[in-house]
CSV table of C-alpha atoms in Angstrom, one decimal:
chain,number,residue,atom,x,y,z
A,1,UNK,CA,-8.6,-19.6,-3.5
A,2,UNK,CA,-6.4,-17.3,-1.5
A,3,UNK,CA,-5.2,-14.1,-3.2
A,4,UNK,CA,-1.4,-14.2,-3.5
A,5,UNK,CA,0.6,-11.0,-3.3
A,6,UNK,CA,4.4,-10.9,-3.6
A,7,UNK,CA,6.6,-8.0,-2.3
A,8,UNK,CA,9.6,-7.8,-4.5
A,9,UNK,CA,12.5,-5.5,-5.4
A,10,UNK,CA,15.9,-6.8,-6.5
A,11,UNK,CA,17.4,-3.9,-4.5
A,12,UNK,CA,18.3,-4.9,-1.0
A,13,UNK,CA,17.5,-3.0,2.2
A,14,UNK,CA,14.1,-1.7,1.2
A,15,UNK,CA,12.3,-3.4,4.1
A,16,UNK,CA,10.5,-6.1,2.1
A,17,UNK,CA,10.5,-8.4,5.1
A,18,UNK,CA,9.4,-5.9,7.6
A,19,UNK,CA,6.6,-4.7,5.3
A,20,UNK,CA,5.5,-8.3,4.6
A,21,UNK,CA,5.3,-8.9,8.3
A,22,UNK,CA,3.4,-5.7,9.1
A,23,UNK,CA,1.0,-6.0,6.1
A,24,UNK,CA,0.2,-9.6,6.8
A,25,UNK,CA,-0.4,-8.9,10.5
A,26,UNK,CA,-2.7,-5.9,9.6
A,27,UNK,CA,-4.7,-7.9,7.1
A,28,UNK,CA,-5.2,-10.6,9.6
A,29,UNK,CA,-6.0,-8.1,12.3
A,30,UNK,CA,-8.7,-6.7,10.1
A,31,UNK,CA,-10.3,-10.2,10.0
A,32,UNK,CA,-8.7,-11.7,6.9
A,33,UNK,CA,-6.8,-14.9,7.6
A,34,UNK,CA,-3.4,-14.5,6.1
A,35,UNK,CA,-0.6,-16.8,5.2
A,36,UNK,CA,3.0,-15.5,5.1
A,37,UNK,CA,5.6,-17.3,3.0
A,38,UNK,CA,9.2,-16.8,3.8
A,39,UNK,CA,11.1,-17.5,0.5
A,40,UNK,CA,14.3,-15.8,1.6
A,41,UNK,CA,17.1,-18.2,2.8
A,42,UNK,CA,18.0,-15.6,5.4
A,43,UNK,CA,14.7,-16.5,7.1
A,44,UNK,CA,14.2,-13.0,8.7
A,45,UNK,CA,10.5,-13.2,8.3
A,46,UNK,CA,10.5,-16.6,10.0
A,47,UNK,CA,12.6,-15.1,12.9
A,48,UNK,CA,10.0,-12.3,13.3
A,49,UNK,CA,7.2,-14.8,13.8
A,50,UNK,CA,9.0,-17.5,15.8
A,51,UNK,CA,11.1,-15.2,18.0
A,52,UNK,CA,12.9,-17.0,20.7
A,53,UNK,CA,11.6,-20.4,19.3
A,54,UNK,CA,13.4,-19.9,16.0
A,55,UNK,CA,16.4,-22.3,16.6
A,56,UNK,CA,14.2,-24.9,18.4
A,57,UNK,CA,11.8,-25.0,15.5
A,58,UNK,CA,14.4,-26.4,13.1
A,59,UNK,CA,15.7,-29.0,15.7
A,60,UNK,CA,12.4,-30.3,17.0
A,61,UNK,CA,11.3,-33.5,15.2
A,62,UNK,CA,7.7,-32.3,15.3
A,63,UNK,CA,8.3,-29.0,13.4
A,64,UNK,CA,11.7,-29.2,11.6
A,65,UNK,CA,10.2,-30.4,8.3
A,66,UNK,CA,7.4,-27.8,8.3
A,67,UNK,CA,9.1,-25.3,6.0
A,68,UNK,CA,9.2,-24.2,2.4
A,69,UNK,CA,12.2,-26.4,1.4
A,70,UNK,CA,10.9,-29.6,2.9
A,71,UNK,CA,7.4,-28.7,1.7
A,72,UNK,CA,8.5,-28.9,-2.0
A,73,UNK,CA,11.0,-31.7,-1.5
A,74,UNK,CA,8.7,-34.5,-2.9
A,75,UNK,CA,9.0,-32.8,-6.3
A,76,UNK,CA,12.6,-31.7,-6.1
A,77,UNK,CA,14.0,-34.9,-4.6
A,78,UNK,CA,11.6,-37.2,-6.6
A,79,UNK,CA,10.2,-38.8,-3.5
A,80,UNK,CA,7.4,-41.3,-3.7
A,81,UNK,CA,4.9,-39.0,-2.1
A,82,UNK,CA,3.0,-35.9,-3.1
A,83,UNK,CA,3.3,-32.3,-1.9
A,84,UNK,CA,1.0,-31.7,1.1
A,85,UNK,CA,0.0,-28.7,3.2
A,86,UNK,CA,2.3,-28.1,6.1
A,87,UNK,CA,1.3,-27.4,9.7
A,88,UNK,CA,1.9,-23.7,10.0
A,89,UNK,CA,3.2,-21.9,13.1
A,90,UNK,CA,1.4,-18.7,14.1
A,91,UNK,CA,2.1,-16.0,16.7
A,92,UNK,CA,0.4,-16.1,20.1
A,93,UNK,CA,-1.0,-12.6,19.7
A,94,UNK,CA,-2.4,-13.1,16.3
A,95,UNK,CA,-4.4,-16.3,15.7
A,96,UNK,CA,-5.4,-15.2,12.1
A,97,UNK,CA,-1.8,-15.1,10.9
A,98,UNK,CA,0.1,-18.2,9.7
A,99,UNK,CA,3.6,-18.8,8.3
A,100,UNK,CA,5.3,-21.2,5.8
A,101,UNK,CA,8.8,-20.8,7.4
A,102,UNK,CA,11.9,-20.3,5.3
A,103,UNK,CA,14.9,-22.6,5.1
A,104,UNK,CA,18.6,-21.6,4.9
A,105,UNK,CA,19.2,-24.2,2.2
A,106,UNK,CA,16.4,-23.3,-0.1
A,107,UNK,CA,18.9,-22.1,-2.7
A,108,UNK,CA,20.0,-25.7,-3.2
A,109,UNK,CA,17.0,-26.1,-5.4
A,110,UNK,CA,17.9,-23.1,-7.5
A,111,UNK,CA,19.9,-25.0,-10.2
A,112,UNK,CA,17.3,-27.7,-10.8
A,113,UNK,CA,14.5,-25.2,-11.0
A,114,UNK,CA,16.4,-23.0,-13.4
A,115,UNK,CA,17.1,-25.9,-15.7
A,116,UNK,CA,13.5,-27.1,-15.5
A,117,UNK,CA,12.2,-23.7,-16.4
A,118,UNK,CA,14.4,-23.5,-19.5
A,119,UNK,CA,14.3,-27.1,-20.6
A,120,UNK,CA,10.8,-27.0,-22.3
A,121,UNK,CA,9.9,-30.1,-20.4
A,122,UNK,CA,12.5,-32.2,-22.2
A,123,UNK,CA,13.2,-34.3,-19.1
A,124,UNK,CA,10.2,-36.0,-17.4
A,125,UNK,CA,12.1,-35.8,-14.0
A,126,UNK,CA,11.9,-32.0,-14.1
A,127,UNK,CA,8.3,-31.5,-15.2
A,128,UNK,CA,6.9,-31.2,-11.7
A,129,UNK,CA,9.4,-28.6,-10.4
A,130,UNK,CA,8.0,-25.3,-11.8
A,131,UNK,CA,4.6,-25.9,-10.2
A,132,UNK,CA,5.8,-27.3,-6.9
A,133,UNK,CA,5.9,-24.0,-5.0
A,134,UNK,CA,2.4,-23.0,-6.2
A,135,UNK,CA,1.1,-26.4,-5.1
A,136,UNK,CA,2.6,-26.1,-1.6
A,137,UNK,CA,1.3,-22.6,-1.1
A,138,UNK,CA,-2.2,-23.3,-2.4
A,139,UNK,CA,-2.6,-26.5,-0.3
A,140,UNK,CA,-1.4,-24.8,2.8
A,141,UNK,CA,-3.5,-21.7,2.3
A,142,UNK,CA,-6.6,-23.9,1.7
A,143,UNK,CA,-5.9,-25.9,4.8
A,144,UNK,CA,-6.2,-22.8,7.0
A,145,UNK,CA,-8.9,-21.1,4.8
A,146,UNK,CA,-6.5,-18.1,4.2
A,147,UNK,CA,-7.9,-15.2,2.2
A,148,UNK,CA,-4.5,-13.7,1.5
A,149,UNK,CA,-1.0,-15.0,0.9
A,150,UNK,CA,2.0,-12.6,1.3
A,151,UNK,CA,5.2,-13.8,-0.1
A,152,UNK,CA,8.6,-12.4,0.9
A,153,UNK,CA,11.5,-12.9,-1.6
A,154,UNK,CA,15.2,-12.3,-1.3
A,155,UNK,CA,16.7,-9.4,-3.3
A,156,UNK,CA,17.8,-11.2,-6.4
A,157,UNK,CA,16.8,-12.2,-10.0
A,158,UNK,CA,16.9,-15.9,-9.4
A,159,UNK,CA,14.9,-18.8,-10.8
A,160,UNK,CA,13.1,-19.3,-7.5
A,161,UNK,CA,12.1,-15.6,-7.3
A,162,UNK,CA,11.0,-15.7,-10.9
A,163,UNK,CA,8.8,-18.7,-10.2
A,164,UNK,CA,7.2,-17.3,-7.0
A,165,UNK,CA,6.6,-13.9,-8.6
A,166,UNK,CA,4.9,-15.5,-11.6
A,167,UNK,CA,2.5,-17.6,-9.6
A,168,UNK,CA,1.1,-14.5,-7.8
A,169,UNK,CA,-2.1,-12.6,-8.5
A,170,UNK,CA,-0.5,-9.2,-7.7
A,171,UNK,CA,2.7,-7.5,-6.5
A,172,UNK,CA,4.0,-4.6,-4.5
A,173,UNK,CA,7.3,-2.9,-5.0
A,174,UNK,CA,8.9,-1.6,-1.8
A,175,UNK,CA,11.5,1.2,-2.2
A,176,UNK,CA,13.7,3.6,-0.2
A,177,UNK,CA,14.0,7.2,-1.1
A,178,UNK,CA,17.5,7.0,-2.6
A,179,UNK,CA,19.0,7.1,-6.1
A,180,UNK,CA,19.5,3.3,-6.2
A,181,UNK,CA,15.8,2.6,-5.7
A,182,UNK,CA,15.1,4.9,-8.7
A,183,UNK,CA,17.6,3.0,-10.8
A,184,UNK,CA,16.2,-0.4,-9.6
A,185,UNK,CA,12.8,0.5,-11.1
A,186,UNK,CA,14.4,0.7,-14.6
A,187,UNK,CA,15.6,-2.9,-14.2
A,188,UNK,CA,12.3,-4.2,-12.7
A,189,UNK,CA,10.4,-2.6,-15.6
A,190,UNK,CA,12.4,-4.7,-18.0
A,191,UNK,CA,12.7,-8.0,-16.1
A,192,UNK,CA,9.2,-8.5,-14.6
A,193,UNK,CA,7.4,-8.5,-18.0
A,194,UNK,CA,10.0,-11.1,-19.2
A,195,UNK,CA,9.1,-13.3,-16.2
A,196,UNK,CA,5.4,-13.0,-17.0
A,197,UNK,CA,6.1,-13.8,-20.6
A,198,UNK,CA,8.0,-16.9,-19.5
A,199,UNK,CA,5.0,-18.1,-17.4
A,200,UNK,CA,2.6,-17.6,-20.3
A,201,UNK,CA,4.8,-19.5,-22.7
A,202,UNK,CA,5.6,-22.4,-20.3
A,203,UNK,CA,2.0,-22.9,-18.9
A,204,UNK,CA,1.0,-25.3,-21.7
A,205,UNK,CA,4.4,-27.1,-21.5
A,206,UNK,CA,3.7,-28.1,-17.9
A,207,UNK,CA,-0.1,-28.4,-17.9
A,208,UNK,CA,0.0,-32.2,-17.6
A,209,UNK,CA,2.5,-32.3,-14.8
A,210,UNK,CA,1.4,-33.3,-11.3
A,211,UNK,CA,1.8,-29.6,-10.3
A,212,UNK,CA,0.8,-27.4,-13.3
A,213,UNK,CA,1.6,-23.7,-13.4
A,214,UNK,CA,-1.3,-21.4,-12.5
A,215,UNK,CA,-3.1,-19.3,-15.0
A,216,UNK,CA,-2.2,-15.9,-13.6
A,217,UNK,CA,-0.7,-12.6,-14.6
A,218,UNK,CA,0.7,-10.7,-11.6
A,219,UNK,CA,-0.7,-7.2,-11.6
A,220,UNK,CA,0.9,-4.1,-10.0
A,221,UNK,CA,-0.9,-3.0,-6.8
A,222,UNK,CA,1.6,-0.1,-6.3
A,223,UNK,CA,4.8,0.9,-4.6
A,224,UNK,CA,5.7,1.8,-1.0
A,225,UNK,CA,8.3,4.4,-0.1
A,226,UNK,CA,9.8,3.9,3.4
A,227,UNK,CA,12.7,4.3,5.8
A,228,UNK,CA,13.1,8.1,5.9
A,229,UNK,CA,13.2,10.7,8.6
A,230,UNK,CA,10.5,13.3,9.3
A,231,UNK,CA,11.1,17.0,9.8
A,232,UNK,CA,8.2,19.3,10.6
A,233,UNK,CA,5.6,16.8,9.6
A,234,UNK,CA,7.1,15.7,6.2
A,235,UNK,CA,10.1,13.9,4.8
A,236,UNK,CA,13.3,15.5,5.6
A,237,UNK,CA,14.9,17.6,2.8
A,238,UNK,CA,17.5,15.0,1.6
A,239,UNK,CA,14.7,12.5,0.9
A,240,UNK,CA,12.0,14.6,-0.8
A,241,UNK,CA,13.6,14.8,-4.3
A,242,UNK,CA,14.1,11.0,-4.3
A,243,UNK,CA,10.5,10.4,-3.2
A,244,UNK,CA,9.3,12.6,-6.1
A,245,UNK,CA,11.6,10.8,-8.5
A,246,UNK,CA,10.3,7.4,-7.4
A,247,UNK,CA,6.7,8.5,-7.8
A,248,UNK,CA,7.4,9.8,-11.3
A,249,UNK,CA,9.2,6.6,-12.2
A,250,UNK,CA,6.3,4.5,-11.0
A,251,UNK,CA,3.7,6.6,-12.9
A,252,UNK,CA,5.7,6.8,-16.2
A,253,UNK,CA,8.5,4.5,-17.2
A,254,UNK,CA,7.8,1.6,-14.9
A,255,UNK,CA,4.1,1.4,-15.7
A,256,UNK,CA,4.7,2.0,-19.4
A,257,UNK,CA,6.9,-1.2,-19.4
A,258,UNK,CA,4.5,-3.4,-17.5
A,259,UNK,CA,1.3,-2.2,-19.3
A,260,UNK,CA,2.5,-4.0,-22.5
A,261,UNK,CA,2.3,-7.2,-20.5
A,262,UNK,CA,-1.1,-6.5,-19.1
A,263,UNK,CA,0.3,-6.2,-15.6
A,264,UNK,CA,-1.9,-3.3,-14.5
A,265,UNK,CA,-5.5,-3.4,-13.1
A,266,UNK,CA,-8.2,-1.4,-14.8
A,267,UNK,CA,-7.8,2.3,-14.0
A,268,UNK,CA,-11.2,2.3,-12.4
A,269,UNK,CA,-10.1,-0.3,-9.9
A,270,UNK,CA,-7.3,1.9,-8.7
A,271,UNK,CA,-9.7,4.8,-8.3
A,272,UNK,CA,-12.1,2.7,-6.3
A,273,UNK,CA,-9.2,1.6,-4.1
A,274,UNK,CA,-8.1,5.2,-3.4
A,275,UNK,CA,-4.8,4.6,-5.1
A,276,UNK,CA,-3.3,7.7,-6.6
A,277,UNK,CA,-2.1,8.0,-10.2
A,278,UNK,CA,1.5,7.9,-9.0
A,279,UNK,CA,0.8,4.4,-7.6
A,280,UNK,CA,2.4,5.2,-4.3
A,281,UNK,CA,0.3,3.3,-1.7
A,282,UNK,CA,1.8,4.8,1.4
A,283,UNK,CA,4.9,6.6,2.6
A,284,UNK,CA,6.2,5.0,5.8
A,285,UNK,CA,8.9,6.8,7.9
A,286,UNK,CA,11.4,5.2,10.1
A,287,UNK,CA,10.0,3.4,13.2
A,288,UNK,CA,12.7,5.0,15.3
A,289,UNK,CA,12.7,3.9,18.9
A,290,UNK,CA,9.7,1.6,18.5
A,291,UNK,CA,11.5,-1.0,16.4
A,292,UNK,CA,13.6,-2.6,19.2
A,293,UNK,CA,10.6,-2.7,21.4
A,294,UNK,CA,8.6,-4.4,18.6
A,295,UNK,CA,11.3,-7.0,18.2
A,296,UNK,CA,11.4,-7.7,21.9
A,297,UNK,CA,7.6,-8.0,22.2
A,298,UNK,CA,7.2,-10.1,19.1
A,299,UNK,CA,4.6,-7.9,17.5
A,300,UNK,CA,4.5,-5.1,14.9
A,301,UNK,CA,5.1,-1.6,16.2
A,302,UNK,CA,1.4,-0.8,15.9
A,303,UNK,CA,0.4,-3.6,18.2
A,304,UNK,CA,2.7,-2.6,21.1
A,305,UNK,CA,0.9,-2.1,24.4
A,306,UNK,CA,2.0,0.5,27.0
A,307,UNK,CA,3.6,-2.4,28.9
A,308,UNK,CA,5.5,-3.4,25.8
A,309,UNK,CA,6.8,0.2,25.3
A,310,UNK,CA,7.8,0.4,29.0
A,311,UNK,CA,8.3,4.1,29.1
A,312,UNK,CA,6.8,6.9,31.1
A,313,UNK,CA,5.7,10.5,30.7
A,314,UNK,CA,6.6,12.5,27.6
A,315,UNK,CA,8.6,9.6,26.2
A,316,UNK,CA,5.7,7.2,26.4
A,317,UNK,CA,3.3,9.8,24.9
A,318,UNK,CA,5.7,10.5,22.0
A,319,UNK,CA,6.1,6.8,21.2
A,320,UNK,CA,2.4,6.2,21.4
A,321,UNK,CA,1.7,9.0,18.9
A,322,UNK,CA,4.3,7.4,16.6
A,323,UNK,CA,2.7,4.0,17.0
A,324,UNK,CA,-0.7,5.4,16.2
A,325,UNK,CA,0.6,7.1,13.1
A,326,UNK,CA,2.2,3.9,11.8
A,327,UNK,CA,-0.9,1.9,12.6
A,328,UNK,CA,-3.0,4.4,10.5
A,329,UNK,CA,-0.6,4.0,7.6
A,330,UNK,CA,-0.8,0.2,7.6
A,331,UNK,CA,-4.6,0.3,8.0
A,332,UNK,CA,-4.7,2.5,4.9
A,333,UNK,CA,-2.4,0.2,3.1
A,334,UNK,CA,-4.3,-2.9,3.9
A,335,UNK,CA,-7.7,-1.3,3.0
A,336,UNK,CA,-6.4,-0.2,-0.4
A,337,UNK,CA,-5.3,-3.8,-1.1
A,338,UNK,CA,-8.7,-5.2,0.0
A,339,UNK,CA,-10.6,-2.6,-2.1
A,340,UNK,CA,-8.4,-3.2,-5.1
A,341,UNK,CA,-8.9,-7.0,-4.9
A,342,UNK,CA,-12.6,-6.7,-4.5
A,343,UNK,CA,-12.9,-4.2,-7.4
A,344,UNK,CA,-10.8,-6.2,-9.7
A,345,UNK,CA,-12.8,-9.4,-9.0
A,346,UNK,CA,-16.0,-7.4,-9.9
A,347,UNK,CA,-14.6,-6.2,-13.2
């Protein structure tokens, strides 16, 4: 069974999608087949994978139904068929990376799912909804022999986000070094345990449905701090205090809240994975001039070739140094996750 990781923060603009893309790409580059799941109706993760083929994908009769919304439609629209694995697109330059594409109208299922998740299975017609996303993801991951699933959510506290968070094995919280990210951790520390409590309470309620809820408790891998400028080899002055505040919040109030719901790995597992006591997995600065070149080439910044960068002399040398630094950061991030997963399975 693939190991499911969700990247979530209800604060927008913290680079959840970019990090999901880069992390999934790096895990697959290191030899681990990875399935990306775009659960954000904005479909930005899908756009990163499909590139210029994005519009055509949703018009072509061969591919237009291969997405997250149509994948769970048998449950949500009471069709006389079962949920099946979808045929996933994958980028030309990474054969180990696959995608369940998003859909702009996914939120149409929000009301029905919300009602199903609070109805205590009172209506038979709703009993298959809470486990539908889990079934689609598992079937699709199994069809490609994926080792990891990375799920990208939109920045909201919706029923769909609650559902997808609750079906995961682990989660990562991306942040920016600003006061709003610090405040957002207070909300997450209160909301996420409630979501886990709901899944535990509802598991028996839906255990005889066609798509039962999984027996999981999402555990905190750690946080990521990103999108800041570097001065003289470290975060520029305006960001440093916020970086320290976020680390303190992770290691104290946030983890204090989620510990009560058993949402942490054993401390020894974090040590084996080289994750610091502040739970900060990595600090990732702005990609600067590499980002538009990455978007144009259809690959993460760390996989850009000299031809993709298309510069000369000192400019090329500087961008290559930046590329190598970012590659090292994502290698470190991916290896921490791999080690933590392996250690937790051993314990």
